PDB file of C-alpha atoms and ligand atoms in Angstrom:
ATOM      1  CA  UNK A   7     -41.969 158.951 116.073  1.00  0.00           C
ATOM      2  CA  UNK A   8     -43.250 156.401 118.587  1.00  0.00           C
ATOM      3  CA  UNK A   9     -41.679 156.386 122.007  1.00  0.00           C
ATOM      4  CA  UNK A  10     -40.306 153.229 123.630  1.00  0.00           C
ATOM      5  CA  UNK A  11     -42.398 150.937 125.799  1.00  0.00           C
ATOM      6  CA  UNK A  12     -40.957 150.162 129.241  1.00  0.00           C
ATOM      7  CA  UNK A  13     -42.918 146.940 129.666  1.00  0.00           C
ATOM      8  CA  UNK A  14     -41.628 145.553 126.368  1.00  0.00           C
ATOM      9  CA  UNK A  15     -38.040 146.346 127.391  1.00  0.00           C
ATOM     10  CA  UNK A  16     -38.643 144.472 130.651  1.00  0.00           C
ATOM     11  CA  UNK A  17     -40.049 141.474 128.747  1.00  0.00           C
ATOM     12  CA  UNK A  18     -36.918 141.224 126.621  1.00  0.00           C
ATOM     13  CA  UNK A  19     -34.679 141.095 129.719  1.00  0.00           C
ATOM     14  CA  UNK A  20     -33.993 137.795 131.480  1.00  0.00           C
ATOM     15  CA  UNK A  21     -35.641 136.872 134.791  1.00  0.00           C
ATOM     16  CA  UNK A  22     -32.441 137.407 136.709  1.00  0.00           C
ATOM     17  CA  UNK A  23     -32.020 140.921 135.241  1.00  0.00           C
ATOM     18  CA  UNK A  24     -35.695 141.728 135.922  1.00  0.00           C
ATOM     19  CA  UNK A  25     -35.212 140.831 139.595  1.00  0.00           C
ATOM     20  CA  UNK A  26     -32.559 143.532 139.893  1.00  0.00           C
ATOM     21  CA  UNK A  27     -34.579 146.195 138.076  1.00  0.00           C
ATOM     22  CA  UNK A  28     -36.028 148.787 140.443  1.00  0.00           C
ATOM     23  CA  UNK A  29     -37.383 150.914 137.573  1.00  0.00           C
ATOM     24  CA  UNK A  30     -37.388 151.407 133.796  1.00  0.00           C
ATOM     25  CA  UNK A  31     -38.330 154.830 132.593  1.00  0.00           C
ATOM     26  CA  UNK A  32     -38.774 155.670 128.923  1.00  0.00           C
ATOM     27  CA  UNK A  33     -38.643 159.290 127.911  1.00  0.00           C
ATOM     28  CA  UNK A  34     -40.200 160.664 124.710  1.00  0.00           C
ATOM     29  CA  UNK A  35     -37.456 163.301 124.631  1.00  0.00           C
ATOM     30  CA  UNK A  36     -34.661 164.164 127.056  1.00  0.00           C
ATOM     31  CA  UNK A  37     -31.447 166.164 126.972  1.00  0.00           C
ATOM     32  CA  UNK A  38     -29.335 163.259 128.233  1.00  0.00           C
ATOM     33  CA  UNK A  39     -30.341 159.994 129.900  1.00  0.00           C
ATOM     34  CA  UNK A  40     -27.050 160.096 131.826  1.00  0.00           C
ATOM     35  CA  UNK A  41     -27.729 163.603 133.145  1.00  0.00           C
ATOM     36  CA  UNK A  42     -31.257 162.497 134.063  1.00  0.00           C
ATOM     37  CA  UNK A  43     -30.086 159.541 136.154  1.00  0.00           C
ATOM     38  CA  UNK A  44     -27.161 161.463 137.645  1.00  0.00           C
ATOM     39  CA  UNK A  45     -29.757 163.885 139.060  1.00  0.00           C
ATOM     40  CA  UNK A  46     -32.111 161.120 140.287  1.00  0.00           C
ATOM     41  CA  UNK A  47     -31.744 159.296 143.608  1.00  0.00           C
ATOM     42  CA  UNK A  48     -29.692 156.120 143.175  1.00  0.00           C
ATOM     43  CA  UNK A  49     -31.406 152.715 143.438  1.00  0.00           C
ATOM     44  CA  UNK A  50     -30.903 150.488 146.496  1.00  0.00           C
ATOM     45  CA  UNK A  51     -27.595 148.552 146.609  1.00  0.00           C
ATOM     46  CA  UNK A  52     -27.570 145.591 144.218  1.00  0.00           C
ATOM     47  CA  UNK A  53     -30.396 147.019 142.091  1.00  0.00           C
ATOM     48  CA  UNK A  54     -30.632 149.159 138.948  1.00  0.00           C
ATOM     49  CA  UNK A  55     -32.704 151.881 137.340  1.00  0.00           C
ATOM     50  CA  UNK A  56     -32.894 152.372 133.567  1.00  0.00           C
ATOM     51  CA  UNK A  57     -33.676 155.489 131.560  1.00  0.00           C
ATOM     52  CA  UNK A  58     -34.069 155.100 127.795  1.00  0.00           C
ATOM     53  CA  UNK A  59     -35.044 157.210 124.806  1.00  0.00           C
ATOM     54  CA  UNK A  60     -34.691 157.341 121.048  1.00  0.00           C
ATOM     55  CA  UNK A  61     -34.740 161.127 121.116  1.00  0.00           C
ATOM     56  CA  UNK A  62     -31.837 162.588 123.072  1.00  0.00           C
ATOM     57  CA  UNK A  63     -31.192 166.265 122.392  1.00  0.00           C
ATOM     58  CA  UNK A  64     -27.919 166.914 124.231  1.00  0.00           C
ATOM     59  CA  UNK A  65     -26.115 163.579 124.488  1.00  0.00           C
ATOM     60  CA  UNK A  66     -22.755 163.619 126.199  1.00  0.00           C
ATOM     61  CA  UNK A  67     -19.595 161.587 125.579  1.00  0.00           C
ATOM     62  CA  UNK A  68     -16.211 161.318 127.303  1.00  0.00           C
ATOM     63  CA  UNK A  69     -14.038 164.375 127.817  1.00  0.00           C
ATOM     64  CA  UNK A  70     -16.853 166.857 127.087  1.00  0.00           C
ATOM     65  CA  UNK A  71     -17.580 165.430 123.632  1.00  0.00           C
ATOM     66  CA  UNK A  72     -21.127 165.194 122.336  1.00  0.00           C
ATOM     67  CA  UNK A  73     -23.065 162.090 121.369  1.00  0.00           C
ATOM     68  CA  UNK A  74     -25.300 162.835 118.410  1.00  0.00           C
ATOM     69  CA  UNK A  75     -28.225 160.631 117.554  1.00  0.00           C
ATOM     70  CA  UNK A  76     -30.921 161.941 115.206  1.00  0.00           C
ATOM     71  CA  UNK A  77     -34.424 161.251 116.627  1.00  0.00           C
ATOM     72  CA  UNK A  78     -35.482 157.633 116.113  1.00  0.00           C
ATOM     73  CA  UNK A  79     -32.133 156.526 114.642  1.00  0.00           C
ATOM     74  CA  UNK A  80     -30.673 154.826 117.686  1.00  0.00           C
ATOM     75  CA  UNK A  81     -30.970 153.843 121.303  1.00  0.00           C
ATOM     76  CA  UNK A  82     -29.773 156.104 124.099  1.00  0.00           C
ATOM     77  CA  UNK A  83     -29.982 154.313 127.402  1.00  0.00           C
ATOM     78  CA  UNK A  84     -28.474 154.733 130.854  1.00  0.00           C
ATOM     79  CA  UNK A  85     -28.276 152.323 133.750  1.00  0.00           C
ATOM     80  CA  UNK A  86     -27.829 153.483 137.342  1.00  0.00           C
ATOM     81  CA  UNK A  87     -26.466 150.674 139.522  1.00  0.00           C
ATOM     82  CA  UNK A  88     -25.602 150.936 143.197  1.00  0.00           C
ATOM     83  CA  UNK A  89     -22.624 149.026 144.561  1.00  0.00           C
ATOM     84  CA  UNK A  90     -22.831 148.219 148.250  1.00  0.00           C
ATOM     85  CA  UNK A  91     -19.347 149.626 148.623  1.00  0.00           C
ATOM     86  CA  UNK A  92     -16.849 151.104 146.173  1.00  0.00           C
ATOM     87  CA  UNK A  93     -15.400 148.301 144.024  1.00  0.00           C
ATOM     88  CA  UNK A  94     -11.662 148.214 143.472  1.00  0.00           C
ATOM     89  CA  UNK A  95     -10.395 149.910 140.317  1.00  0.00           C
ATOM     90  CA  UNK A  96     -13.720 151.532 139.412  1.00  0.00           C
ATOM     91  CA  UNK A  97     -12.309 153.231 136.260  1.00  0.00           C
ATOM     92  CA  UNK A  98     -11.975 149.787 134.637  1.00  0.00           C
ATOM     93  CA  UNK A  99     -15.748 149.185 134.945  1.00  0.00           C
ATOM     94  CA  UNK A 100     -16.368 150.774 131.519  1.00  0.00           C
ATOM     95  CA  UNK A 101     -14.214 148.080 129.904  1.00  0.00           C
ATOM     96  CA  UNK A 102     -16.203 145.309 131.611  1.00  0.00           C
ATOM     97  CA  UNK A 103     -19.441 146.945 130.462  1.00  0.00           C
ATOM     98  CA  UNK A 104     -18.087 147.115 126.904  1.00  0.00           C
ATOM     99  CA  UNK A 105     -17.885 143.322 126.933  1.00  0.00           C
ATOM    100  CA  UNK A 106     -21.470 143.225 128.226  1.00  0.00           C
ATOM    101  CA  UNK A 107     -22.527 145.343 125.241  1.00  0.00           C
ATOM    102  CA  UNK A 108     -20.672 142.947 122.899  1.00  0.00           C
ATOM    103  CA  UNK A 109     -22.548 139.987 124.420  1.00  0.00           C
ATOM    104  CA  UNK A 110     -25.906 141.706 123.888  1.00  0.00           C
ATOM    105  CA  UNK A 111     -25.102 142.717 120.306  1.00  0.00           C
ATOM    106  CA  UNK A 112     -23.782 139.266 119.368  1.00  0.00           C
ATOM    107  CA  UNK A 113     -26.924 137.658 120.792  1.00  0.00           C
ATOM    108  CA  UNK A 114     -28.905 139.983 118.534  1.00  0.00           C
ATOM    109  CA  UNK A 115     -26.959 138.776 115.499  1.00  0.00           C
ATOM    110  CA  UNK A 116     -24.573 141.717 115.037  1.00  0.00           C
ATOM    111  CA  UNK A 117     -21.383 140.575 113.320  1.00  0.00           C
ATOM    112  CA  UNK A 118     -17.844 141.788 113.867  1.00  0.00           C
ATOM    113  CA  UNK A 119     -18.335 144.259 116.718  1.00  0.00           C
ATOM    114  CA  UNK A 120     -15.057 145.268 118.394  1.00  0.00           C
ATOM    115  CA  UNK A 121     -14.020 147.445 121.335  1.00  0.00           C
ATOM    116  CA  UNK A 122     -11.837 150.508 121.045  1.00  0.00           C
ATOM    117  CA  UNK A 123     -10.222 151.330 124.371  1.00  0.00           C
ATOM    118  CA  UNK A 124     -11.657 152.493 126.572  1.00  0.00           C
ATOM    119  CA  UNK A 125     -15.300 153.039 125.628  1.00  0.00           C
ATOM    120  CA  UNK A 126     -16.143 152.784 121.928  1.00  0.00           C
ATOM    121  CA  UNK A 127     -18.058 150.100 120.075  1.00  0.00           C
ATOM    122  CA  UNK A 128     -16.625 149.670 116.584  1.00  0.00           C
ATOM    123  CA  UNK A 129     -17.768 147.773 113.504  1.00  0.00           C
ATOM    124  CA  UNK A 130     -16.539 147.965 109.898  1.00  0.00           C
ATOM    125  CA  UNK A 131     -13.818 150.304 111.251  1.00  0.00           C
ATOM    126  CA  UNK A 132     -16.446 152.888 112.147  1.00  0.00           C
ATOM    127  CA  UNK A 133     -18.119 154.039 115.336  1.00  0.00           C
ATOM    128  CA  UNK A 134     -21.226 152.004 116.143  1.00  0.00           C
ATOM    129  CA  UNK A 135     -21.663 153.202 119.705  1.00  0.00           C
ATOM    130  CA  UNK A 136     -20.106 154.572 122.851  1.00  0.00           C
ATOM    131  CA  UNK A 137     -20.244 154.199 126.601  1.00  0.00           C
ATOM    132  CA  UNK A 138     -20.046 156.930 129.233  1.00  0.00           C
ATOM    133  CA  UNK A 139     -19.630 156.018 132.908  1.00  0.00           C
ATOM    134  CA  UNK A 140     -20.106 158.581 135.662  1.00  0.00           C
ATOM    135  CA  UNK A 141     -20.214 158.276 139.444  1.00  0.00           C
ATOM    136  CA  UNK A 142     -22.793 160.024 141.621  1.00  0.00           C
ATOM    137  CA  UNK A 143     -21.386 162.015 144.541  1.00  0.00           C
ATOM    138  CA  UNK A 144     -21.014 159.566 147.413  1.00  0.00           C
ATOM    139  CA  UNK A 145     -23.232 159.671 150.480  1.00  0.00           C
ATOM    140  CA  UNK A 146     -22.130 156.878 152.789  1.00  0.00           C
ATOM    141  CA  UNK A 147     -20.564 153.548 151.875  1.00  0.00           C
ATOM    142  CA  UNK A 148     -22.656 152.738 148.804  1.00  0.00           C
ATOM    143  CA  UNK A 149     -21.661 154.069 145.367  1.00  0.00           C
ATOM    144  CA  UNK A 150     -24.096 154.692 142.501  1.00  0.00           C
ATOM    145  CA  UNK A 151     -22.627 154.514 139.012  1.00  0.00           C
ATOM    146  CA  UNK A 152     -24.475 155.752 135.925  1.00  0.00           C
ATOM    147  CA  UNK A 153     -23.436 154.149 132.665  1.00  0.00           C
ATOM    148  CA  UNK A 154     -24.925 155.391 129.437  1.00  0.00           C
ATOM    149  CA  UNK A 155     -24.724 153.624 126.124  1.00  0.00           C
ATOM    150  CA  UNK A 156     -25.573 154.997 122.711  1.00  0.00           C
ATOM    151  CA  UNK A 157     -25.980 152.600 119.780  1.00  0.00           C
ATOM    152  CA  UNK A 158     -26.628 153.653 116.191  1.00  0.00           C
ATOM    153  CA  UNK A 159     -29.403 151.477 114.764  1.00  0.00           C
ATOM    154  CA  UNK A 160     -30.701 153.080 111.570  1.00  0.00           C
ATOM    155  CA  UNK A 161     -29.021 156.358 110.703  1.00  0.00           C
ATOM    156  CA  UNK A 162     -30.103 158.636 107.861  1.00  0.00           C
ATOM    157  CA  UNK A 163     -27.853 158.112 104.800  1.00  0.00           C
ATOM    158  CA  UNK A 164     -26.818 161.759 104.758  1.00  0.00           C
ATOM    159  CA  UNK A 165     -25.451 161.849 108.292  1.00  0.00           C
ATOM    160  CA  UNK A 166     -22.170 163.676 108.882  1.00  0.00           C
ATOM    161  CA  UNK A 167     -20.825 163.699 112.430  1.00  0.00           C
ATOM    162  CA  UNK A 168     -17.696 165.620 111.471  1.00  0.00           C
ATOM    163  CA  UNK A 169     -14.547 165.232 113.501  1.00  0.00           C
ATOM    164  CA  UNK A 170     -16.073 163.114 116.264  1.00  0.00           C
ATOM    165  CA  UNK A 171     -15.011 160.038 114.353  1.00  0.00           C
ATOM    166  CA  UNK A 172     -11.731 161.225 112.865  1.00  0.00           C
ATOM    167  CA  UNK A 173     -10.049 157.941 113.911  1.00  0.00           C
ATOM    168  CA  UNK A 174     -12.588 155.887 112.025  1.00  0.00           C
ATOM    169  CA  UNK A 175     -13.585 155.445 108.435  1.00  0.00           C
ATOM    170  CA  UNK A 176     -17.230 156.185 108.958  1.00  0.00           C
ATOM    171  CA  UNK A 177     -20.152 156.065 111.319  1.00  0.00           C
ATOM    172  CA  UNK A 178     -21.791 152.666 111.361  1.00  0.00           C
ATOM    173  CA  UNK A 179     -25.242 151.477 112.375  1.00  0.00           C
ATOM    174  CA  UNK A 180     -26.714 148.083 113.263  1.00  0.00           C
ATOM    175  CA  UNK A 181     -28.572 147.815 109.970  1.00  0.00           C
ATOM    176  CA  UNK A 182     -25.155 147.537 108.255  1.00  0.00           C
ATOM    177  CA  UNK A 183     -24.049 144.569 110.357  1.00  0.00           C
ATOM    178  CA  UNK A 184     -27.235 142.706 111.355  1.00  0.00           C
ATOM    179  CA  UNK A 185     -29.305 140.581 109.002  1.00  0.00           C
ATOM    180  CA  UNK A 186     -32.371 142.166 110.639  1.00  0.00           C
ATOM    181  CA  UNK A 187     -31.695 145.125 112.945  1.00  0.00           C
ATOM    182  CA  UNK A 188     -33.521 144.689 116.253  1.00  0.00           C
ATOM    183  CA  UNK A 189     -36.388 146.847 117.466  1.00  0.00           C
ATOM    184  CA  UNK A 190     -35.165 149.365 120.044  1.00  0.00           C
ATOM    185  CA  UNK A 191     -37.036 147.678 122.928  1.00  0.00           C
ATOM    186  CA  UNK A 192     -35.391 144.341 122.147  1.00  0.00           C
ATOM    187  CA  UNK A 193     -31.972 145.997 121.983  1.00  0.00           C
ATOM    188  CA  UNK A 194     -32.670 147.765 125.293  1.00  0.00           C
ATOM    189  CA  UNK A 195     -33.842 144.518 126.938  1.00  0.00           C
ATOM    190  CA  UNK A 196     -30.766 142.563 125.839  1.00  0.00           C
ATOM    191  CA  UNK A 197     -28.452 145.393 126.889  1.00  0.00           C
ATOM    192  CA  UNK A 198     -30.203 145.500 130.265  1.00  0.00           C
ATOM    193  CA  UNK A 199     -29.536 141.785 130.774  1.00  0.00           C
ATOM    194  CA  UNK A 200     -25.878 141.886 129.833  1.00  0.00           C
ATOM    195  CA  UNK A 201     -24.984 145.208 131.425  1.00  0.00           C
ATOM    196  CA  UNK A 202     -26.533 144.135 134.743  1.00  0.00           C
ATOM    197  CA  UNK A 203     -24.623 140.846 134.564  1.00  0.00           C
ATOM    198  CA  UNK A 204     -21.465 142.877 133.920  1.00  0.00           C
ATOM    199  CA  UNK A 205     -22.100 145.127 136.957  1.00  0.00           C
ATOM    200  CA  UNK A 206     -22.620 142.109 139.213  1.00  0.00           C
ATOM    201  CA  UNK A 207     -19.582 140.218 137.904  1.00  0.00           C
ATOM    202  CA  UNK A 208     -17.416 143.311 138.160  1.00  0.00           C
ATOM    203  CA  UNK A 209     -18.473 143.660 141.797  1.00  0.00           C
ATOM    204  CA  UNK A 210     -17.274 140.147 142.592  1.00  0.00           C
ATOM    205  CA  UNK A 211     -14.319 139.621 140.207  1.00  0.00           C
ATOM    206  CA  UNK A 212     -13.254 142.992 138.746  1.00  0.00           C
ATOM    207  CA  UNK A 213     -11.859 143.245 135.236  1.00  0.00           C
ATOM    208  CA  UNK A 214      -8.950 140.781 135.512  1.00  0.00           C
ATOM    209  CA  UNK A 215     -11.267 137.781 135.067  1.00  0.00           C
ATOM    210  CA  UNK A 216     -12.229 138.951 131.560  1.00  0.00           C
ATOM    211  CA  UNK A 217      -9.182 140.964 130.456  1.00  0.00           C
ATOM    212  CA  UNK A 218      -8.006 138.191 128.128  1.00  0.00           C
ATOM    213  CA  UNK A 219     -11.440 137.967 126.527  1.00  0.00           C
ATOM    214  CA  UNK A 220     -11.475 141.757 126.134  1.00  0.00           C
ATOM    215  CA  UNK A 221      -8.311 141.511 124.052  1.00  0.00           C
ATOM    216  CA  UNK A 222     -10.118 139.264 121.551  1.00  0.00           C
ATOM    217  CA  UNK A 223     -12.288 142.267 120.674  1.00  0.00           C
ATOM    218  CA  UNK A 224      -9.533 144.893 120.857  1.00  0.00           C
ATOM    219  CA  UNK A 225      -9.766 147.064 117.733  1.00  0.00           C
ATOM    220  CA  UNK A 226      -6.497 148.875 118.557  1.00  0.00           C
ATOM    221  CA  UNK A 227      -4.424 145.687 118.794  1.00  0.00           C
ATOM    222  CA  UNK A 228      -1.629 145.784 116.184  1.00  0.00           C
ATOM    223  CA  UNK A 229      -2.499 149.282 114.984  1.00  0.00           C
ATOM    224  CA  UNK A 230      -0.187 152.254 114.951  1.00  0.00           C
ATOM    225  CA  UNK A 231      -1.734 154.615 117.474  1.00  0.00           C
ATOM    226  CA  UNK A 232      -1.204 157.954 119.150  1.00  0.00           C
ATOM    227  CA  UNK A 233      -2.911 158.736 122.442  1.00  0.00           C
ATOM    228  CA  UNK A 234      -3.332 162.148 123.962  1.00  0.00           C
ATOM    229  CA  UNK A 235      -2.959 161.558 127.697  1.00  0.00           C
ATOM    230  CA  UNK A 236      -3.649 165.143 128.690  1.00  0.00           C
ATOM    231  CA  UNK A 237      -0.007 165.648 129.696  1.00  0.00           C
ATOM    232  CA  UNK A 238       1.512 164.614 126.379  1.00  0.00           C
ATOM    233  CA  UNK A 239       1.241 162.059 123.611  1.00  0.00           C
ATOM    234  CA  UNK A 240       2.177 158.386 123.546  1.00  0.00           C
ATOM    235  CA  UNK A 241       2.750 156.691 120.186  1.00  0.00           C
ATOM    236  CA  UNK A 242       3.355 153.080 119.280  1.00  0.00           C
ATOM    237  CA  UNK A 243       1.564 149.870 118.401  1.00  0.00           C
ATOM    238  CA  UNK A 244      -1.548 148.828 120.326  1.00  0.00           C
ATOM    239  CA  UNK A 245      -0.553 145.800 122.417  1.00  0.00           C
ATOM    240  CA  UNK A 246      -3.749 144.902 124.277  1.00  0.00           C
ATOM    241  CA  UNK A 247      -4.797 145.762 127.805  1.00  0.00           C
ATOM    242  CA  UNK A 248      -3.361 144.897 131.220  1.00  0.00           C
ATOM    243  CA  UNK A 249      -5.441 143.085 133.862  1.00  0.00           C
ATOM    244  CA  UNK A 250      -6.263 146.426 135.467  1.00  0.00           C
ATOM    245  CA  UNK A 251      -7.557 147.896 132.191  1.00  0.00           C
ATOM    246  CA  UNK A 252      -4.550 150.049 131.254  1.00  0.00           C
ATOM    247  CA  UNK A 253      -3.935 150.267 127.516  1.00  0.00           C
ATOM    248  CA  UNK A 254      -0.562 148.777 126.532  1.00  0.00           C
ATOM    249  CA  UNK A 255       1.368 150.524 123.801  1.00  0.00           C
ATOM    250  CA  UNK A 256       4.526 149.072 122.292  1.00  0.00           C
ATOM    251  CA  UNK A 257       6.625 152.077 121.529  1.00  0.00           C
ATOM    252  CA  UNK A 258       9.767 151.809 119.380  1.00  0.00           C
ATOM    253  CA  UNK A 259      12.011 153.717 121.815  1.00  0.00           C
ATOM    254  CA  UNK A 260      10.716 152.837 125.266  1.00  0.00           C
ATOM    255  CA  UNK A 261       9.115 149.385 124.935  1.00  0.00           C
ATOM    256  CA  UNK A 262       5.715 148.609 126.436  1.00  0.00           C
ATOM    257  CA  UNK A 263       4.063 151.640 128.009  1.00  0.00           C
ATOM    258  CA  UNK A 264       0.894 151.709 130.102  1.00  0.00           C
ATOM    259  CA  UNK A 265      -1.756 154.341 129.454  1.00  0.00           C
ATOM    260  CA  UNK A 266      -4.467 154.662 132.103  1.00  0.00           C
ATOM    261  CA  UNK A 267      -6.342 157.646 130.714  1.00  0.00           C
ATOM    262  CA  UNK A 268      -6.452 159.389 127.373  1.00  0.00           C
ATOM    263  CA  UNK A 269      -8.030 159.834 123.973  1.00  0.00           C
ATOM    264  CA  UNK A 270      -6.930 158.053 120.816  1.00  0.00           C
ATOM    265  CA  UNK A 271      -6.075 160.738 118.306  1.00  0.00           C
ATOM    266  CA  UNK A 272      -4.634 158.564 115.539  1.00  0.00           C
ATOM    267  CA  UNK A 273      -5.265 154.926 114.758  1.00  0.00           C
ATOM    268  CA  UNK A 274      -3.726 153.493 111.603  1.00  0.00           C
ATOM    269  CA  UNK A 275      -4.176 150.221 109.759  1.00  0.00           C
ATOM    270  CA  UNK A 276      -3.511 146.867 111.399  1.00  0.00           C
ATOM    271  CA  UNK A 277      -0.278 144.985 110.868  1.00  0.00           C
ATOM    272  CA  UNK A 278       2.170 147.667 111.977  1.00  0.00           C
ATOM    273  CA  UNK A 279       5.342 146.607 113.833  1.00  0.00           C
ATOM    274  CA  UNK A 280       6.990 148.454 116.753  1.00  0.00           C
TER     275      UNK A 280
HETATM  276  C1  LIG B  28     -18.625 158.489 123.875  1.00  0.00           C
HETATM  277  O1  LIG B  28     -18.664 158.201 122.679  1.00  0.00           O
HETATM  278  O2  LIG B  28     -17.673 159.165 124.366  1.00  0.00           O
HETATM  279  C2  LIG B  28     -19.704 157.999 124.791  1.00  0.00           C
HETATM  280  C3  LIG B  28     -21.074 158.222 124.232  1.00  0.00           C
HETATM  281  C4  LIG B  28     -22.154 157.836 125.226  1.00  0.00           C
HETATM  282  C5  LIG B  28     -23.526 158.192 124.732  1.00  0.00           C
HETATM  283  C6  LIG B  28     -24.608 157.716 125.654  1.00  0.00           C
HETATM  284  S1  LIG B  28     -26.209 157.902 124.930  1.00  0.00           S
HETATM  285  C7  LIG B  28     -26.959 157.561 126.460  1.00  0.00           C
HETATM  286  C8  LIG B  28     -26.155 158.287 127.513  1.00  0.00           C
HETATM  287  N1  LIG B  28     -26.561 159.653 127.654  1.00  0.00           N
HETATM  288  C9  LIG B  28     -25.596 160.518 127.331  1.00  0.00           C
HETATM  289  O3  LIG B  28     -25.694 161.755 127.384  1.00  0.00           O
HETATM  290  N2  LIG B  28     -24.508 159.838 126.949  1.00  0.00           N
HETATM  291  C10 LIG B  28     -24.703 158.408 127.019  1.00  0.00           C
END
């Protein structure tokens, strides 16, 4: 398996993204690009560092889940970005970055990619990718955030990820939804461009500016869902997101409820009514 080329990734990013890039590191093999950047010094405020691989051996997801990606079958990439000071409502950053990922994938010709609150990329009702955002321990005013994204590009036909995708029909890769799946460096370059744009826009305008657009890609909208919030379950019909990123659930007994943290444990077909 050939490893990625940092210079090619840089070439696929736009000038304005390149100006913000302090470093791109490609790793032939690594346990987790997120863990790697969480342990590295953060970049200067307003700049970013990238770590990318196609061979991640211990990928991590939200809530202690794993992210599995057989060697060479997908892109595992993390971006460390330093905010000059802590932005308001930092937990909603993942949602803004999800839209950045959509922009990159659409520009690469991927059709029908949707977002499943708060951090999944979905296509053909299956999991195409996921996003994990972590915050480095603070030292001073600046805050370094590490956001990792995993995208399936060309999975082996025999893959079985078990219960990780119990809400979805199947695991999906880019070759199923792109006329010509991109090379990993091109995917990494486009993601770099759009994720950096998302960091910068989030810093100035937060999530509210794009919350309506987010809803256009909301895979849970109109579905019968159950969310495990850690202190109980909330069931109802997915009703979009609020400006602050909370998931709205229309529940038959109590009306619209806000969920700020949780895991979707059941998601049914679209078209359900509260
Ligand atoms: C999830 O599905 O809960 C999020 C998955 C995030 C996976 C990416 S792959 C690159 C980066 N490194 C990790 O260990 N995780 C993220």
